[in-house]
Coordinates of C-alpha atoms in Angstrom, one line a residue:
M17 CA -95.6 60.2 -37.9
P18 CA -93.3 63.3 -38.2
G19 CA -89.5 63.0 -38.1
D20 CA -86.9 65.1 -36.4
P21 CA -87.8 68.8 -37.0
N22 CA -84.0 69.6 -37.1
C23 CA -83.3 66.9 -39.7
P24 CA -81.4 68.5 -42.7
I25 CA -82.7 65.8 -45.0
C26 CA -86.5 65.7 -44.5
H27 CA -86.8 68.9 -42.5
G28 CA -89.2 67.2 -40.0
V29 CA -91.5 65.5 -42.6
G30 CA -90.2 62.0 -41.7
Y31 CA -90.4 60.6 -45.2
L32 CA -88.6 61.0 -48.5
R33 CA -89.3 60.3 -52.1
R34 CA -86.2 58.5 -53.6
D35 CA -84.5 60.2 -56.6
L36 CA -84.9 57.4 -59.1
P37 CA -85.3 57.3 -62.9
V38 CA -88.8 56.8 -64.4
G39 CA -89.4 53.1 -64.9
H40 CA -87.5 52.0 -61.8
P41 CA -89.6 49.6 -59.6
D42 CA -89.4 52.0 -56.6
F43 CA -90.0 55.2 -58.6
G44 CA -92.4 57.4 -56.8
K45 CA -92.4 55.4 -53.6
I46 CA -92.2 57.1 -50.2
V47 CA -89.6 55.8 -47.8
P48 CA -88.8 56.7 -44.1
C49 CA -86.1 59.2 -43.6
P50 CA -82.9 58.0 -41.8
C51 CA -83.8 60.2 -38.9
R52 CA -86.7 57.9 -38.1
S53 CA -84.8 54.6 -38.6
K54 CA -84.1 54.1 -34.9
E55 CA -87.7 54.7 -33.9
I56 CA -88.9 52.4 -36.7
T57 CA -86.5 49.7 -35.7
Q58 CA -87.6 49.9 -32.0
S59 CA -91.3 49.8 -33.1
A60 CA -90.6 46.7 -35.2
R61 CA -88.9 45.0 -32.3
E62 CA -91.8 45.7 -30.0
R63 CA -94.3 44.5 -32.5
L64 CA -92.3 41.2 -33.1
F65 CA -92.1 40.6 -29.4
R66 CA -95.9 41.1 -29.0
M67 CA -96.4 38.5 -31.8
S68 CA -94.0 36.1 -30.1
S69 CA -94.8 33.6 -27.3
L70 CA -91.9 34.8 -25.2
D71 CA -93.8 36.3 -22.2
A72 CA -94.3 32.8 -20.8
L73 CA -90.8 31.7 -21.8
K74 CA -88.8 34.7 -20.5
D75 CA -87.2 32.6 -17.8
L76 CA -85.9 30.0 -20.2
R77 CA -82.2 30.9 -20.4
F78 CA -78.9 29.1 -21.1
G79 CA -78.0 29.6 -17.5
N80 CA -80.8 27.4 -16.2
F81 CA -80.7 24.7 -18.8
D82 CA -79.6 21.3 -17.4
K83 CA -77.1 20.5 -20.1
R84 CA -76.4 17.0 -18.7
G85 CA -80.0 16.1 -18.1
R86 CA -81.6 14.4 -15.1
V87 CA -79.8 11.6 -13.2
G88 CA -79.9 8.2 -15.0
L89 CA -79.4 9.3 -18.5
G90 CA -77.2 7.2 -20.7
Q91 CA -73.9 8.6 -21.9
Q92 CA -75.2 9.2 -25.5
Q93 CA -78.3 10.9 -24.2
A94 CA -76.4 13.2 -21.9
D95 CA -73.8 13.9 -24.6
S96 CA -76.6 14.8 -27.1
L97 CA -78.0 17.3 -24.6
E98 CA -74.6 18.9 -24.0
N99 CA -73.9 19.1 -27.7
A100 CA -77.3 20.8 -28.3
Y101 CA -76.6 23.3 -25.5
N102 CA -73.2 24.2 -27.1
Q103 CA -74.6 24.4 -30.6
A104 CA -77.5 26.7 -29.5
G105 CA -75.2 28.9 -27.5
N106 CA -72.8 29.2 -30.4
F107 CA -75.7 30.0 -32.8
A108 CA -77.1 32.7 -30.5
E109 CA -73.7 34.5 -30.4
K110 CA -72.9 34.2 -34.1
R111 CA -76.4 34.3 -35.6
E112 CA -75.3 32.7 -38.9
G113 CA -77.1 30.0 -41.0
W114 CA -79.9 27.8 -39.7
L115 CA -80.1 25.6 -36.7
L116 CA -82.4 22.6 -36.8
M117 CA -83.1 20.8 -33.4
V118 CA -84.7 17.4 -33.6
G119 CA -86.0 15.4 -30.6
R120 CA -89.0 14.0 -28.8
Y121 CA -91.4 16.0 -26.7
G122 CA -89.9 17.3 -23.5
C123 CA -86.2 16.8 -24.5
G124 CA -85.2 20.4 -24.2
K125 CA -85.7 21.8 -27.7
T126 CA -88.1 24.6 -26.8
H127 CA -86.0 25.6 -23.8
L128 CA -82.9 26.1 -26.0
A129 CA -84.9 27.8 -28.7
A130 CA -86.3 30.3 -26.2
A131 CA -82.9 30.8 -24.7
I132 CA -81.6 31.8 -28.1
A133 CA -84.6 34.2 -28.5
N134 CA -84.0 35.8 -25.1
F135 CA -80.3 36.1 -25.8
T136 CA -80.7 37.8 -29.2
I137 CA -83.5 40.1 -28.0
E138 CA -81.2 41.4 -25.2
A139 CA -78.5 41.8 -27.8
G140 CA -80.8 44.2 -29.7
V141 CA -81.7 41.9 -32.5
S142 CA -85.3 41.9 -33.7
T143 CA -86.5 38.4 -33.0
L144 CA -89.8 36.5 -33.7
F145 CA -90.4 33.3 -31.8
L146 CA -93.5 31.3 -32.8
T147 CA -95.0 27.9 -33.2
V148 CA -95.9 27.3 -36.8
P149 CA -99.6 27.2 -36.1
D150 CA -99.4 30.6 -34.4
L151 CA -97.5 32.0 -37.3
L152 CA -100.2 30.9 -39.7
D153 CA -102.8 32.4 -37.3
W154 CA -101.1 35.7 -37.5
L155 CA -101.2 35.6 -41.3
R156 CA -104.8 34.7 -41.3
Y157 CA -105.5 37.5 -38.8
A158 CA -104.0 40.0 -41.2
Y159 CA -106.8 39.2 -43.7
A160 CA -109.3 40.4 -41.1
G161 CA -108.2 44.0 -41.1
A162 CA -105.5 44.0 -38.5
D163 CA -103.1 46.9 -37.9
M164 CA -101.0 45.6 -40.8
S165 CA -102.0 44.4 -44.2
F166 CA -101.3 40.7 -45.1
E167 CA -98.5 41.7 -47.4
E168 CA -96.8 43.8 -44.7
R169 CA -97.2 41.1 -42.1
F170 CA -95.9 38.4 -44.5
E171 CA -92.9 40.6 -45.5
E172 CA -92.1 41.3 -41.8
I173 CA -92.0 37.6 -41.0
R174 CA -89.9 36.7 -44.1
E175 CA -87.4 39.5 -43.4
C176 CA -87.2 39.2 -39.6
P177 CA -83.5 39.3 -38.6
M178 CA -84.0 36.2 -36.3
L179 CA -86.9 33.8 -36.9
I180 CA -87.4 30.9 -34.5
L181 CA -90.1 28.3 -35.4
D182 CA -91.0 26.0 -32.6
D183 CA -92.7 22.6 -33.1
F184 CA -92.4 22.6 -36.9
G185 CA -94.6 20.1 -38.4
T186 CA -97.6 20.5 -36.1
Q187 CA -99.4 23.0 -38.4
N188 CA -102.5 22.3 -40.4
A189 CA -101.2 20.9 -43.7
T190 CA -103.6 22.7 -46.0
A191 CA -102.3 23.7 -49.5
W192 CA -102.4 27.4 -48.4
A193 CA -100.5 26.7 -45.2
Q194 CA -97.9 24.6 -47.0
E195 CA -97.4 27.3 -49.6
K196 CA -97.0 30.1 -47.1
I197 CA -94.5 28.2 -45.0
F198 CA -92.5 27.3 -48.1
Q199 CA -92.4 30.9 -49.3
I200 CA -91.1 32.0 -45.9
M201 CA -88.6 29.3 -45.6
N202 CA -87.4 29.6 -49.3
H203 CA -86.9 33.4 -48.9
R204 CA -84.9 32.9 -45.8
Y205 CA -82.9 30.1 -47.4
I206 CA -82.0 32.1 -50.5
N207 CA -81.0 35.1 -48.4
K208 CA -79.3 33.0 -45.6
L209 CA -81.3 34.7 -42.9
P210 CA -80.7 33.3 -39.4
T211 CA -83.4 30.8 -38.6
V212 CA -84.0 28.2 -35.8
V213 CA -86.4 25.3 -36.3
T214 CA -87.4 22.7 -33.7
T215 CA -89.3 19.6 -34.5
N216 CA -90.1 16.1 -33.2
M217 CA -90.5 14.9 -36.8
L218 CA -88.0 13.0 -38.9
I219 CA -86.5 15.2 -41.7
N220 CA -87.8 12.7 -44.3
D221 CA -91.4 13.5 -43.1
F222 CA -91.1 17.2 -44.2
E223 CA -92.7 18.4 -47.4
G224 CA -90.1 17.7 -50.2
R225 CA -89.2 21.3 -51.0
I226 CA -88.6 22.2 -47.3
R227 CA -86.8 18.9 -46.7
S228 CA -84.3 19.6 -49.4
R229 CA -83.4 23.0 -47.8
L230 CA -83.1 21.6 -44.3
Q231 CA -80.7 19.0 -45.7
D232 CA -78.2 21.6 -47.0
P233 CA -75.1 21.0 -44.9
D234 CA -73.6 24.3 -46.0
L235 CA -76.4 26.3 -44.3
V236 CA -78.1 24.1 -41.8
T237 CA -76.6 22.6 -38.6
V238 CA -78.7 19.6 -37.5
V239 CA -78.7 18.8 -33.8
K240 CA -80.4 15.5 -32.6
I241 CA -81.4 15.3 -28.9
L242 CA -81.7 11.8 -27.7
A243 CA -82.8 12.5 -24.2
P244 CA -86.3 11.4 -23.0
D245 CA -89.0 13.7 -21.6
Y246 CA -87.5 15.8 -18.8
R247 CA -90.9 16.6 -17.3
N248 CA -92.0 13.0 -16.9
P249 CA -89.0 11.1 -15.5
T250 CA -91.1 8.5 -13.6
D251 CA -93.2 7.2 -16.5
D252 CA -90.6 7.5 -19.2
T253 CA -88.4 4.4 -19.4
G254 CA -86.5 5.8 -22.3
H255 CA -87.3 2.7 -24.3
P256 CA -88.2 3.2 -28.0
E257 CA -91.9 3.4 -28.6
L258 CA -92.1 0.0 -30.5
S259 CA -89.8 -1.8 -28.2
S260 CA -91.0 -4.9 -26.2
L261 CA -87.8 -5.0 -24.1
A262 CA -89.6 -3.9 -21.0
L263 CA -91.6 -7.2 -21.1
H264 CA -88.3 -9.1 -21.0
S265 CA -86.8 -7.0 -18.2
R266 CA -86.2 -10.1 -16.0
Q267 CA -84.2 -11.9 -18.6
T268 CA -80.5 -11.1 -17.8
F269 CA -77.2 -12.9 -18.2
G270 CA -77.2 -13.5 -14.5
N271 CA -80.3 -15.7 -14.5
F272 CA -79.7 -17.4 -17.8
S273 CA -79.7 -21.2 -17.1
L274 CA -76.8 -23.2 -18.6
R275 CA -78.9 -26.3 -17.7
K276 CA -76.0 -28.4 -16.5
N277 CA -78.2 -30.5 -14.3
E278 CA -80.5 -31.6 -17.1
N279 CA -80.1 -34.6 -19.3
I280 CA -78.7 -32.7 -22.3
P281 CA -76.0 -33.9 -24.7
D282 CA -72.6 -32.4 -24.1
A283 CA -72.7 -30.7 -27.5
G284 CA -75.9 -28.9 -26.5
L285 CA -74.4 -27.8 -23.1
K286 CA -71.3 -26.5 -25.0
D287 CA -73.6 -24.6 -27.4
L288 CA -75.3 -22.9 -24.4
E289 CA -72.1 -21.9 -22.7
N290 CA -70.6 -20.6 -26.0
A291 CA -73.7 -18.6 -26.7
H292 CA -73.7 -17.1 -23.2
I293 CA -70.1 -16.0 -23.6
I294 CA -70.5 -14.5 -27.1
T295 CA -73.7 -12.6 -26.3
R296 CA -72.1 -11.1 -23.1
E297 CA -69.1 -9.9 -25.2
F298 CA -71.5 -8.4 -27.8
A299 CA -73.5 -6.7 -25.1
E300 CA -70.5 -4.9 -23.7
Q301 CA -69.5 -3.5 -27.2
P302 CA -72.2 -4.0 -29.8
Q303 CA -70.6 -4.2 -33.3
G304 CA -71.8 -5.8 -36.4
W305 CA -74.5 -8.4 -36.5
L306 CA -75.2 -11.3 -34.2
L307 CA -77.5 -14.2 -35.4
L308 CA -78.8 -16.6 -32.7
T309 CA -80.3 -19.7 -34.3
G310 CA -81.8 -22.8 -32.7
P311 CA -85.1 -24.6 -31.9
Y312 CA -87.9 -23.0 -29.9
G313 CA -87.2 -22.7 -26.2
C314 CA -83.5 -23.1 -26.4
G315 CA -82.7 -19.6 -24.9
K316 CA -82.3 -17.4 -28.0
T317 CA -84.8 -14.8 -26.9
H318 CA -83.5 -14.8 -23.3
L319 CA -80.0 -14.0 -24.5
A320 CA -81.1 -11.4 -27.0
A321 CA -83.2 -9.7 -24.2
A322 CA -80.2 -9.9 -21.9
I323 CA -78.1 -7.9 -24.5
G324 CA -80.9 -5.3 -24.6
N325 CA -81.2 -5.1 -20.8
Y326 CA -77.4 -4.8 -20.4
Q327 CA -77.4 -1.8 -22.8
A328 CA -80.5 -0.4 -21.1
G329 CA -78.6 -0.5 -17.8
L330 CA -76.0 1.7 -19.4
G331 CA -78.7 4.2 -20.3
S332 CA -79.1 3.3 -24.0
P333 CA -82.2 1.1 -24.3
P334 CA -82.2 -0.6 -27.8
L335 CA -85.3 -1.4 -29.9
M336 CA -86.3 -5.0 -29.4
V337 CA -89.3 -6.2 -31.4
S338 CA -90.5 -9.5 -32.8
V339 CA -90.6 -9.5 -36.6
P340 CA -94.3 -10.3 -36.8
D341 CA -95.1 -7.4 -34.4
L342 CA -92.8 -5.1 -36.3
L343 CA -94.7 -5.8 -39.5
D344 CA -98.0 -5.2 -37.7
H345 CA -96.7 -1.8 -36.5
L346 CA -95.8 -0.9 -40.1
R347 CA -99.2 -2.0 -41.4
A348 CA -101.0 0.0 -38.7
T349 CA -99.6 3.2 -40.3
F350 CA -102.0 2.7 -43.2
S351 CA -105.0 3.3 -40.9
P352 CA -106.7 6.7 -41.4
N353 CA -106.5 7.1 -37.6
S354 CA -102.7 6.6 -37.6
T355 CA -100.8 9.6 -36.2
V356 CA -97.5 8.5 -37.8
S357 CA -96.5 7.8 -41.4
L358 CA -95.1 4.5 -42.7
D359 CA -91.9 6.3 -43.7
R360 CA -91.4 7.8 -40.2
R361 CA -92.1 4.5 -38.5
F362 CA -89.8 2.6 -40.8
E363 CA -87.1 5.2 -40.4
E364 CA -87.2 4.8 -36.6
V365 CA -86.6 1.1 -36.9
R366 CA -83.9 1.0 -39.6
Q367 CA -81.8 3.8 -37.9
S368 CA -82.1 2.4 -34.4
R369 CA -78.8 2.5 -32.6
L370 CA -79.1 -1.2 -31.7
L371 CA -81.9 -3.3 -33.2
I372 CA -82.9 -6.7 -31.8
L373 CA -85.2 -8.6 -34.1
D374 CA -86.8 -11.6 -32.5
D375 CA -88.4 -14.6 -34.3
L376 CA -87.3 -14.0 -37.9
G377 CA -89.0 -16.4 -40.2
T378 CA -92.3 -16.6 -38.4
Q379 CA -93.8 -13.6 -40.2
S380 CA -96.3 -13.5 -43.0
A381 CA -94.4 -14.1 -46.2
T382 CA -96.4 -11.7 -48.4
P383 CA -94.4 -9.8 -51.0
W384 CA -94.9 -6.6 -49.1
A385 CA -93.6 -8.1 -45.9
Q386 CA -90.6 -9.6 -47.7
E387 CA -89.8 -6.3 -49.4
K388 CA -89.9 -4.3 -46.1
L389 CA -87.7 -6.8 -44.3
Y390 CA -85.2 -6.7 -47.2
Q391 CA -85.1 -2.9 -47.2
L392 CA -84.5 -3.0 -43.4
F393 CA -81.8 -5.6 -43.6
N394 CA -80.1 -4.0 -46.6
Y395 CA -80.0 -0.6 -44.9
R396 CA -78.5 -1.9 -41.7
Y397 CA -76.1 -4.2 -43.6
N398 CA -74.7 -1.4 -45.7
S399 CA -74.6 0.9 -42.7
E400 CA -73.1 -1.8 -40.5
L401 CA -75.4 -0.9 -37.7
P402 CA -75.4 -3.3 -34.7
T403 CA -78.2 -5.8 -35.0
V404 CA -79.2 -8.9 -33.1
I405 CA -81.4 -11.5 -34.8
T406 CA -83.0 -14.7 -33.5
T407 CA -84.6 -17.4 -35.7
S408 CA -85.7 -20.9 -35.4
S409 CA -86.0 -21.3 -39.2
K410 CA -83.4 -23.2 -41.2
M411 CA -81.1 -20.6 -42.8
E412 CA -81.7 -21.9 -46.3
K413 CA -85.4 -21.3 -45.9
L414 CA -85.0 -17.6 -45.4
D415 CA -85.4 -15.0 -48.2
P416 CA -82.3 -15.5 -50.3
R417 CA -81.5 -11.8 -50.1
L418 CA -81.5 -11.9 -46.3
F419 CA -79.6 -15.2 -46.3
S420 CA -76.8 -13.8 -48.3
R421 CA -76.3 -10.9 -45.9
L422 CA -76.4 -13.2 -42.9
Q423 CA -73.7 -15.3 -44.5
D424 CA -71.2 -12.4 -44.6
Q425 CA -68.7 -13.3 -41.9
R426 CA -67.2 -9.9 -42.1
I427 CA -70.4 -8.4 -40.7
C428 CA -72.4 -11.3 -39.1
Q429 CA -71.4 -13.8 -36.4
I430 CA -73.7 -16.8 -36.2
V431 CA -74.3 -18.6 -32.9
V432 CA -75.9 -22.0 -33.2
I433 CA -77.7 -23.5 -30.2
D434 CA -78.5 -27.1 -31.2
E435 CA -79.4 -30.4 -29.5
V436 CA -81.1 -28.4 -26.7
P437 CA -84.7 -29.3 -25.8
P438 CA -87.2 -26.5 -24.9
Y439 CA -86.5 -25.0 -21.5
R440 CA -89.2 -25.8 -18.9
G441 CA -87.9 -24.1 -15.9
Q442 CA -86.9 -27.4 -14.1
K443 CA -84.9 -27.1 -10.9

C-alpha cells in the first residue's frame, strides 16, 4: 500500500530499507515509513478487535458492574467484589503489570475483564480479548493460509499492547498448546507487557512455568473474588462444593437441647451447658481451633453445625465435612472421569476460611489417609486457620502427630462432653 505522496522520506513509496551495516540481523529488511504508522496502527487495532470476542460484550462496563453484588452476600464476599472492581479500574487506567482475577463461574471476572478491554479500546490502546481456546484456534487457523502467516499472527499476539485472556485453564492441554501459551506468557512476562488473566482454577493447578510467573508479586496483582454465581441466585447457596452443612441446616444454637429434664448426672449437664456457651462464643468470632470430644449422640455434631449455620447466616458459609467423606472426595480425584485434580481439591479444603471436620477418628487408617490428614492439620495449624473438630475417639488413640497439635493450648481449646447418654429426642 503506497504512502503519503508528499512524504519527504519515502516520497510516496510507503516503505524504507533501513541503513544498517552488513551482518546486522535487520540488514536488507523493508520496514514501513513513519508516514504510514498511523494507518498501520489503526489497521492493527481493527484486526485485533475482529479477533476479539468483544461484540457480544460491548455493554459490559465499569458503570454497570454491581460492585457490592446481589442482596444477601456476606461481608467478605461483597468486599472481595468491591476490591476486584477497584483493582480492575486502576489497572485499566494505568495499564502496568499483570492482573490475575480468580473466582468461580459467574462471580464477575469476565465482566470486569471486558470492562477493562472496552475502556482501553476507547482510550486508543490496541487490545486483544480472547478465551484461551479461541486464541489457540486463531493460531491454528493461521496454518490454513489465513490473511496472516502463523509467525505474523503469533508475533501480533505476543506484542499486543493489551492482552486479556479469559477463562485461562479451559484450553486443550496438548503439548503444542502448552508450549504456545508458555511462549506468549513468557514473552509478555520478560517484557512486562500489560496482561489480564481470569481463571476459576487455583494457581497451583497451572503448568509449573506459568505458575511461577503468575506468582511474581513484583509484576502480578492477584485478585480473589469470593462471590457466588450472580446469574443463579436461587440455586446457589454459597456453600463450598464439598460441604454437608446444608444437610444440618436445622441444627442451631436455639434448638440445642440442654437436656435438663432428663436423668443425666450434674457433671454431664454442666458439660452440655459449658459446650453450648463456648461454641456460641466461637461462632461469633472464629479464632484458633475448637475440639469437641465426647461419646456418640452427645451433641458434638449439632454444636459444630450450629457454628457453621451461624456463620452462614452472616453470609460466609464454612466448609463442613465428615473426615471419612473428605477422604472419599480426595480419593475420587484419582478417577479418570474426575474433572478436578487432587491438588486442587486438597487446596480448597486446607485453605478454607473456616473448616469443620466431623467424626475425626472414624476414617480408614491407611498410611495414605493418615498422611493426607496430617498434611491438612499441619497446614492449618501453622497458618492458625479457624478449625472445628469433633471426635468420639480417645485423644491418645489419634495419630500422635495430630494429637500433639490438638494439645497446643495456645491454638486449640478442648471441650469435653462426658457422662451424657445418646440423645433420643425425648420430650
